[in-house]
GROMACS .gro file of C-alpha atoms in nm:
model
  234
    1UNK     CA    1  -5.432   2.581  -0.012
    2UNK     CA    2  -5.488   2.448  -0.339
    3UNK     CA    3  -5.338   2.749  -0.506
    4UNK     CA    4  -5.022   2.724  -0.277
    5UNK     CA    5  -4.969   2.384  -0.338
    6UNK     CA    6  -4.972   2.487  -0.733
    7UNK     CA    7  -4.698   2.724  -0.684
    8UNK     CA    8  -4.471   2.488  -0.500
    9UNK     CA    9  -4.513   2.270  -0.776
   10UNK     CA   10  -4.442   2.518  -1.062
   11UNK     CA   11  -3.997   2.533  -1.127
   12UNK     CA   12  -3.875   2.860  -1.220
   13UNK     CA   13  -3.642   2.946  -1.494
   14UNK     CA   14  -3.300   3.019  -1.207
   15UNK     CA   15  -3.037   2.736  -1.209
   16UNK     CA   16  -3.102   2.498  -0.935
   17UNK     CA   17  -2.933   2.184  -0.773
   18UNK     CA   18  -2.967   1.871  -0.962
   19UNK     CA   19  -3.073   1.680  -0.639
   20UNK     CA   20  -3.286   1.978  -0.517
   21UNK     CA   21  -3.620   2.103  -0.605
   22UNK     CA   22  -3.679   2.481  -0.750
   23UNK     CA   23  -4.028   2.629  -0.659
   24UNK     CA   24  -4.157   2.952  -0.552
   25UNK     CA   25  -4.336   3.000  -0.204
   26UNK     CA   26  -4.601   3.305  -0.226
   27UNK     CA   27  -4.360   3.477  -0.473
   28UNK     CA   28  -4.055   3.368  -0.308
   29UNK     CA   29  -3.776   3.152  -0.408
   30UNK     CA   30  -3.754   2.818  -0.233
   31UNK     CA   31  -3.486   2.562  -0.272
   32UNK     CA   32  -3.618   2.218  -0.167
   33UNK     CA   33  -3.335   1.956  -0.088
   34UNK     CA   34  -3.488   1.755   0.172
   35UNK     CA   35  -3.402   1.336   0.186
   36UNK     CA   36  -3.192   1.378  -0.134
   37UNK     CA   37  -2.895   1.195   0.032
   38UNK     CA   38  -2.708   1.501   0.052
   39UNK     CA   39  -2.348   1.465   0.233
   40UNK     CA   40  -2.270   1.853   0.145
   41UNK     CA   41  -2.417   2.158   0.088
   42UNK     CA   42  -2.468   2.226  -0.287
   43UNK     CA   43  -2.259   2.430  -0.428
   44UNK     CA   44  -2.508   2.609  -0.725
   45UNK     CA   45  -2.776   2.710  -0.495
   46UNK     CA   46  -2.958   2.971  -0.682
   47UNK     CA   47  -2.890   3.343  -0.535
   48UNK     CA   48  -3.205   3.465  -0.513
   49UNK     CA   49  -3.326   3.169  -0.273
   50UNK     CA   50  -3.529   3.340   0.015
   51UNK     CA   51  -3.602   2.949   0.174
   52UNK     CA   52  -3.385   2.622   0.157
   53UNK     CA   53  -3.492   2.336   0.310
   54UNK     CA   54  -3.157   2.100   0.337
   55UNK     CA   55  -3.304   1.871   0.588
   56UNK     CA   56  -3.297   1.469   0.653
   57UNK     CA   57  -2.964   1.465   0.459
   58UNK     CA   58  -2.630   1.333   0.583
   59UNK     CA   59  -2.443   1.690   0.568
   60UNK     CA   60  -2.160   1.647   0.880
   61UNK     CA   61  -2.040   2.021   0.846
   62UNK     CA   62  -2.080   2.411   0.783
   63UNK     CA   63  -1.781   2.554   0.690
   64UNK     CA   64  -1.689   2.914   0.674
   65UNK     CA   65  -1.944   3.090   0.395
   66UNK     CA   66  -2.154   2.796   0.335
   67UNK     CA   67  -2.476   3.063   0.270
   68UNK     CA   68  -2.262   3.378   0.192
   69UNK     CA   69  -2.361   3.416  -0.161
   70UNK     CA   70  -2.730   3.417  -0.085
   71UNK     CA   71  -2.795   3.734   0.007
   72UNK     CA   72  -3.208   3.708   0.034
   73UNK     CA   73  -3.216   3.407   0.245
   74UNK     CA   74  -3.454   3.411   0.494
   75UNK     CA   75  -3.548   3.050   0.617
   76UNK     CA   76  -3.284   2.753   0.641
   77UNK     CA   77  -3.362   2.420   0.792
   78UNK     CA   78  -3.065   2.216   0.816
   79UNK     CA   79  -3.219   1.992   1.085
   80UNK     CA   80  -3.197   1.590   1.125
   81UNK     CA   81  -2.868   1.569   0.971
   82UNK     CA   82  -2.539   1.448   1.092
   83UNK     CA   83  -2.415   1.793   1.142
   84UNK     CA   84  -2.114   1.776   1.443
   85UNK     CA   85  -1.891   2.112   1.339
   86UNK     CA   86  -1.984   2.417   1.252
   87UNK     CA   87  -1.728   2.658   1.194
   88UNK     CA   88  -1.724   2.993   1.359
   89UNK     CA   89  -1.825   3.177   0.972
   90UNK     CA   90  -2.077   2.943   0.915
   91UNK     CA   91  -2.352   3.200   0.827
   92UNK     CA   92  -2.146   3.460   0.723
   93UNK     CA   93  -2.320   3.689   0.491
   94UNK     CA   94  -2.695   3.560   0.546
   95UNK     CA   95  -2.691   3.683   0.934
   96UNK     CA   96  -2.871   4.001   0.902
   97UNK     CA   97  -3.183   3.895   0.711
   98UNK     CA   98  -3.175   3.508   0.792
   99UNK     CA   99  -3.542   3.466   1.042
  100UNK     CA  100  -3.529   3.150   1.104
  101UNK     CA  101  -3.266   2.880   1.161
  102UNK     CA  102  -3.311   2.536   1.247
  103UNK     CA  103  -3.026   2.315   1.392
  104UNK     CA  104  -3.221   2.057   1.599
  105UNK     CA  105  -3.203   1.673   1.594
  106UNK     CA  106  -2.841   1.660   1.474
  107UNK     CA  107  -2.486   1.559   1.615
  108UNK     CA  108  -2.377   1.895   1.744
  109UNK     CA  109  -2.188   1.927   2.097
  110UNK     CA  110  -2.066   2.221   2.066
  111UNK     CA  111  -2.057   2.539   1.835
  112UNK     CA  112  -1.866   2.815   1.846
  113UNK     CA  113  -2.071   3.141   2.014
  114UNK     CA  114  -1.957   3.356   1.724
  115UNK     CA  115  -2.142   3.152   1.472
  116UNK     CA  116  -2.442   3.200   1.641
  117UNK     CA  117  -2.463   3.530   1.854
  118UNK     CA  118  -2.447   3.728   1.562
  119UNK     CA  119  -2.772   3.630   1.394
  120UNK     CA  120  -3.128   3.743   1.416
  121UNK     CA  121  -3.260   3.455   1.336
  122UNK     CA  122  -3.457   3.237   1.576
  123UNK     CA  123  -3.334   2.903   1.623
  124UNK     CA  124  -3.367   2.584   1.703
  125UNK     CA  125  -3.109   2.400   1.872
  126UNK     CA  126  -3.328   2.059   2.018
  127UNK     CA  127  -3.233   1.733   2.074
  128UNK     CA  128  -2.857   1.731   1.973
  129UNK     CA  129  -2.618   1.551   2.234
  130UNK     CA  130  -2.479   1.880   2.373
  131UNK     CA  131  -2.188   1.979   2.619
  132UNK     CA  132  -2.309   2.161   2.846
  133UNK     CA  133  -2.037   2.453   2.883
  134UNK     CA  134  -2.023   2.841   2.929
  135UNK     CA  135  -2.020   2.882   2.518
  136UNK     CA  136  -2.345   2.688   2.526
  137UNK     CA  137  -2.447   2.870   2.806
  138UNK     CA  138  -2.420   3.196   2.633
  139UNK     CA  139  -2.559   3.126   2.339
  140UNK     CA  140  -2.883   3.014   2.561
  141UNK     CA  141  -2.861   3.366   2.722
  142UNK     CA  142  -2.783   3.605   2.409
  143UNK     CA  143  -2.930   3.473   2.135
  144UNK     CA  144  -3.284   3.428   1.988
  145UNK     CA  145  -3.403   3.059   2.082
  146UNK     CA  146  -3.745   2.927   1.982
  147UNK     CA  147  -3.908   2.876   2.283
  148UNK     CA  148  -4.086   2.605   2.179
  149UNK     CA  149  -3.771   2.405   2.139
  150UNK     CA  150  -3.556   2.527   2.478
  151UNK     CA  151  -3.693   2.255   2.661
  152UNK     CA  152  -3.550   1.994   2.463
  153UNK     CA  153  -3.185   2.162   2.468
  154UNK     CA  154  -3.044   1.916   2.740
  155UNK     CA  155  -2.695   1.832   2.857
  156UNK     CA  156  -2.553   1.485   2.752
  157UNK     CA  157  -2.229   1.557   2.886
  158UNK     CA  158  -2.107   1.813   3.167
  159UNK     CA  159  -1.822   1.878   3.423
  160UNK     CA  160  -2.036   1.685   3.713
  161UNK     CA  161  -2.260   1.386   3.608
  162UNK     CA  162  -2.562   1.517   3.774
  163UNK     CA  163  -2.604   1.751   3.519
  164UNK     CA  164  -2.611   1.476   3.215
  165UNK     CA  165  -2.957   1.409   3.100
  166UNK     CA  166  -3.123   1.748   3.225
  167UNK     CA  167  -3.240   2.042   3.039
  168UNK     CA  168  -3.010   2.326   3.033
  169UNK     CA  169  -3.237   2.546   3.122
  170UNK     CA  170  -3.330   2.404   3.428
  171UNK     CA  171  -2.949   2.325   3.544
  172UNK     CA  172  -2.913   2.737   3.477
  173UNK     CA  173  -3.245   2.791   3.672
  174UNK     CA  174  -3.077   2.600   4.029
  175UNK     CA  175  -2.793   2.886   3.965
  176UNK     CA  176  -2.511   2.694   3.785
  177UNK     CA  177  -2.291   2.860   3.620
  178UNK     CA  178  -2.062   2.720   3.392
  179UNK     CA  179  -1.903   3.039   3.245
  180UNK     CA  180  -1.755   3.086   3.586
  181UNK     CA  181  -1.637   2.745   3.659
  182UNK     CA  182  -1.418   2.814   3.354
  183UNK     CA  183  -1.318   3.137   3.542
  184UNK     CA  184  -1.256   2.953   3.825
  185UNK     CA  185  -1.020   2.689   3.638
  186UNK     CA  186  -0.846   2.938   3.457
  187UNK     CA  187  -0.768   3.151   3.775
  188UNK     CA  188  -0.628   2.812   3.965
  189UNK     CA  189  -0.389   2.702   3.646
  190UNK     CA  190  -0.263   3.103   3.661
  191UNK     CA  191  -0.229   3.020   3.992
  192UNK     CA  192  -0.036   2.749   4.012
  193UNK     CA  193   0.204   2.891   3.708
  194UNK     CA  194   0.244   3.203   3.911
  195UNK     CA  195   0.331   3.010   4.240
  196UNK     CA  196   0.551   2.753   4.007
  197UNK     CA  197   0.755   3.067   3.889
  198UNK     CA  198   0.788   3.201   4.256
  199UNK     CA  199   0.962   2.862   4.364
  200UNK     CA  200   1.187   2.900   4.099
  201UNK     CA  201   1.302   3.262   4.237
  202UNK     CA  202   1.341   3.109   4.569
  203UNK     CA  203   1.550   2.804   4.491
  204UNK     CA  204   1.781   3.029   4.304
  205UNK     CA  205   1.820   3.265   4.585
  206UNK     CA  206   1.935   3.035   4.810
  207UNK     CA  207   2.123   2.862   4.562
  208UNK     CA  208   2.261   3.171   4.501
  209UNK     CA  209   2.343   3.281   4.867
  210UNK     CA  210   2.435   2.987   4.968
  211UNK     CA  211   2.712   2.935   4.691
  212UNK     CA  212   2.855   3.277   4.716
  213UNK     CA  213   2.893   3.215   5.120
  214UNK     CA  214   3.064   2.919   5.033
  215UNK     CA  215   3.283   3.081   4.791
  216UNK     CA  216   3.301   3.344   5.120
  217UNK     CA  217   3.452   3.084   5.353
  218UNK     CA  218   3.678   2.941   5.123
  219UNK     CA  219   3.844   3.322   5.011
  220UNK     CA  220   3.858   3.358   5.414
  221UNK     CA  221   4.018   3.041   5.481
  222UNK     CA  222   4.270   3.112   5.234
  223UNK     CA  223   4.359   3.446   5.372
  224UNK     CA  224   4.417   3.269   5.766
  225UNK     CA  225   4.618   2.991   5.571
  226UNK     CA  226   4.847   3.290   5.479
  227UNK     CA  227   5.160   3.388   5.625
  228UNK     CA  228   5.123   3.693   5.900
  229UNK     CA  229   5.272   3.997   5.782
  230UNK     CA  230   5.443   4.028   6.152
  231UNK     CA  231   5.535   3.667   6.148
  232UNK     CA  232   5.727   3.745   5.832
  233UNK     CA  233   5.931   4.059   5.919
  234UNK     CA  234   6.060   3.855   6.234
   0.00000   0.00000   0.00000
């Protein structure tokens, strides 16, 4: 322990942040920038980092290719922030070889599924005041969640209030499914275009018959109004 200690206190010679620290973990790179105030991810975070720890900052977002450039990273704890959007390339570029990923104890209520479905990372998505929604719901389903944390993954918001304050799990367990109550909505709003549209037809039909048998009575008034042919000879 003593010995591992040492190495996390020895810098190496690589460029590193000016409010981070720059270590080696058992022969690994490791970029330390926890409690350093941070509102952003740095910008010069050395290439070859295989862990960065960016937690107890103030960072509010991941945009697209925050990690792209580091190619070896393998551990990233961006948890206890004030993280609330995370764009949909967010961890483009680290996703195959990224193990870990940890998300919990931010402000996050909702991510996009693309962001997160194609990593192989596990994460941890804890105690962040979630909408509970079929996105959510799928990422719960496809992708790798520490189990130690799923628990703690509860809704703070949903379509019906007696959801709010449960763990999503458990509202998934009693067979909700929020995927299809999307399906649902979206089928009832096609539905109610399609019957719209339909009423539209209709009125013109009969705006259309009845105007042309109007114009019908009219022409045939016209024509009795008319002299008789016989009437005229005489």
């Amino acid at each position: 322990q003593a010995f591992f200690c040492l190495l996390l206190c020895v810098p190496w010679g690589s460029s590193c942040p000016p409010s981070c620290q720059c270590t080696e973990r058992a022969g690994a790179k490791a970029v330390l920038c926890s409690s350093r105030h941070l509102e952003e991810i740095p910008k010069d975070i050395p290439k070859d980092a295989v862990f960065l720890k960016l937690d107890a900052n103030s960072i509010t977002r991941i945009p697209s290719n925050a990690f792209r450039h580091l190619s070896h990273l393998e551990e990233l704890d961006l948890s206890r922030n004030a993280i609330e959007k995370i764009d949909r390339a967010a961890f483009k570029g680290v996703a195959a070889g990224l193990r870990t990923l940890d998300l919990s104890s931010n402000r996050i209520r909702s991510i996009p599924k693309e962001a997160l479905l194609a990593l192989n990372a596990k994460l941890r998505l804890a105690n962040n005041p979630w909408h509970c929604e079929c996105a959510l719901q799928e990422v719960l389903w496809e992708a790798r969640l520490d189990p130690d944390s799923v628990q703690d993954i509860t809704c703070h918001t949903a379509p019906r209030e007696e959801y709010v304050g449960k763990p999503l799990l458990q509202v998934l367990d009693a067979g909700v499914n929020f995927c299809s109550v999307r399906q649902r909505t979206t089928d009832v709003a096609m539905f109610i275009t399609m019957f719209g549209w339909f009423a539209m037809v209709i009125v013109y039909v009969i705006c259309y018959v009845r105007h042309n048998r109007e114009d019908t009575c009219r022409h045939v008034d016209y024509l009795k109004s008319l002299p008789s042919t016989q009437g005229h000879a005489e």
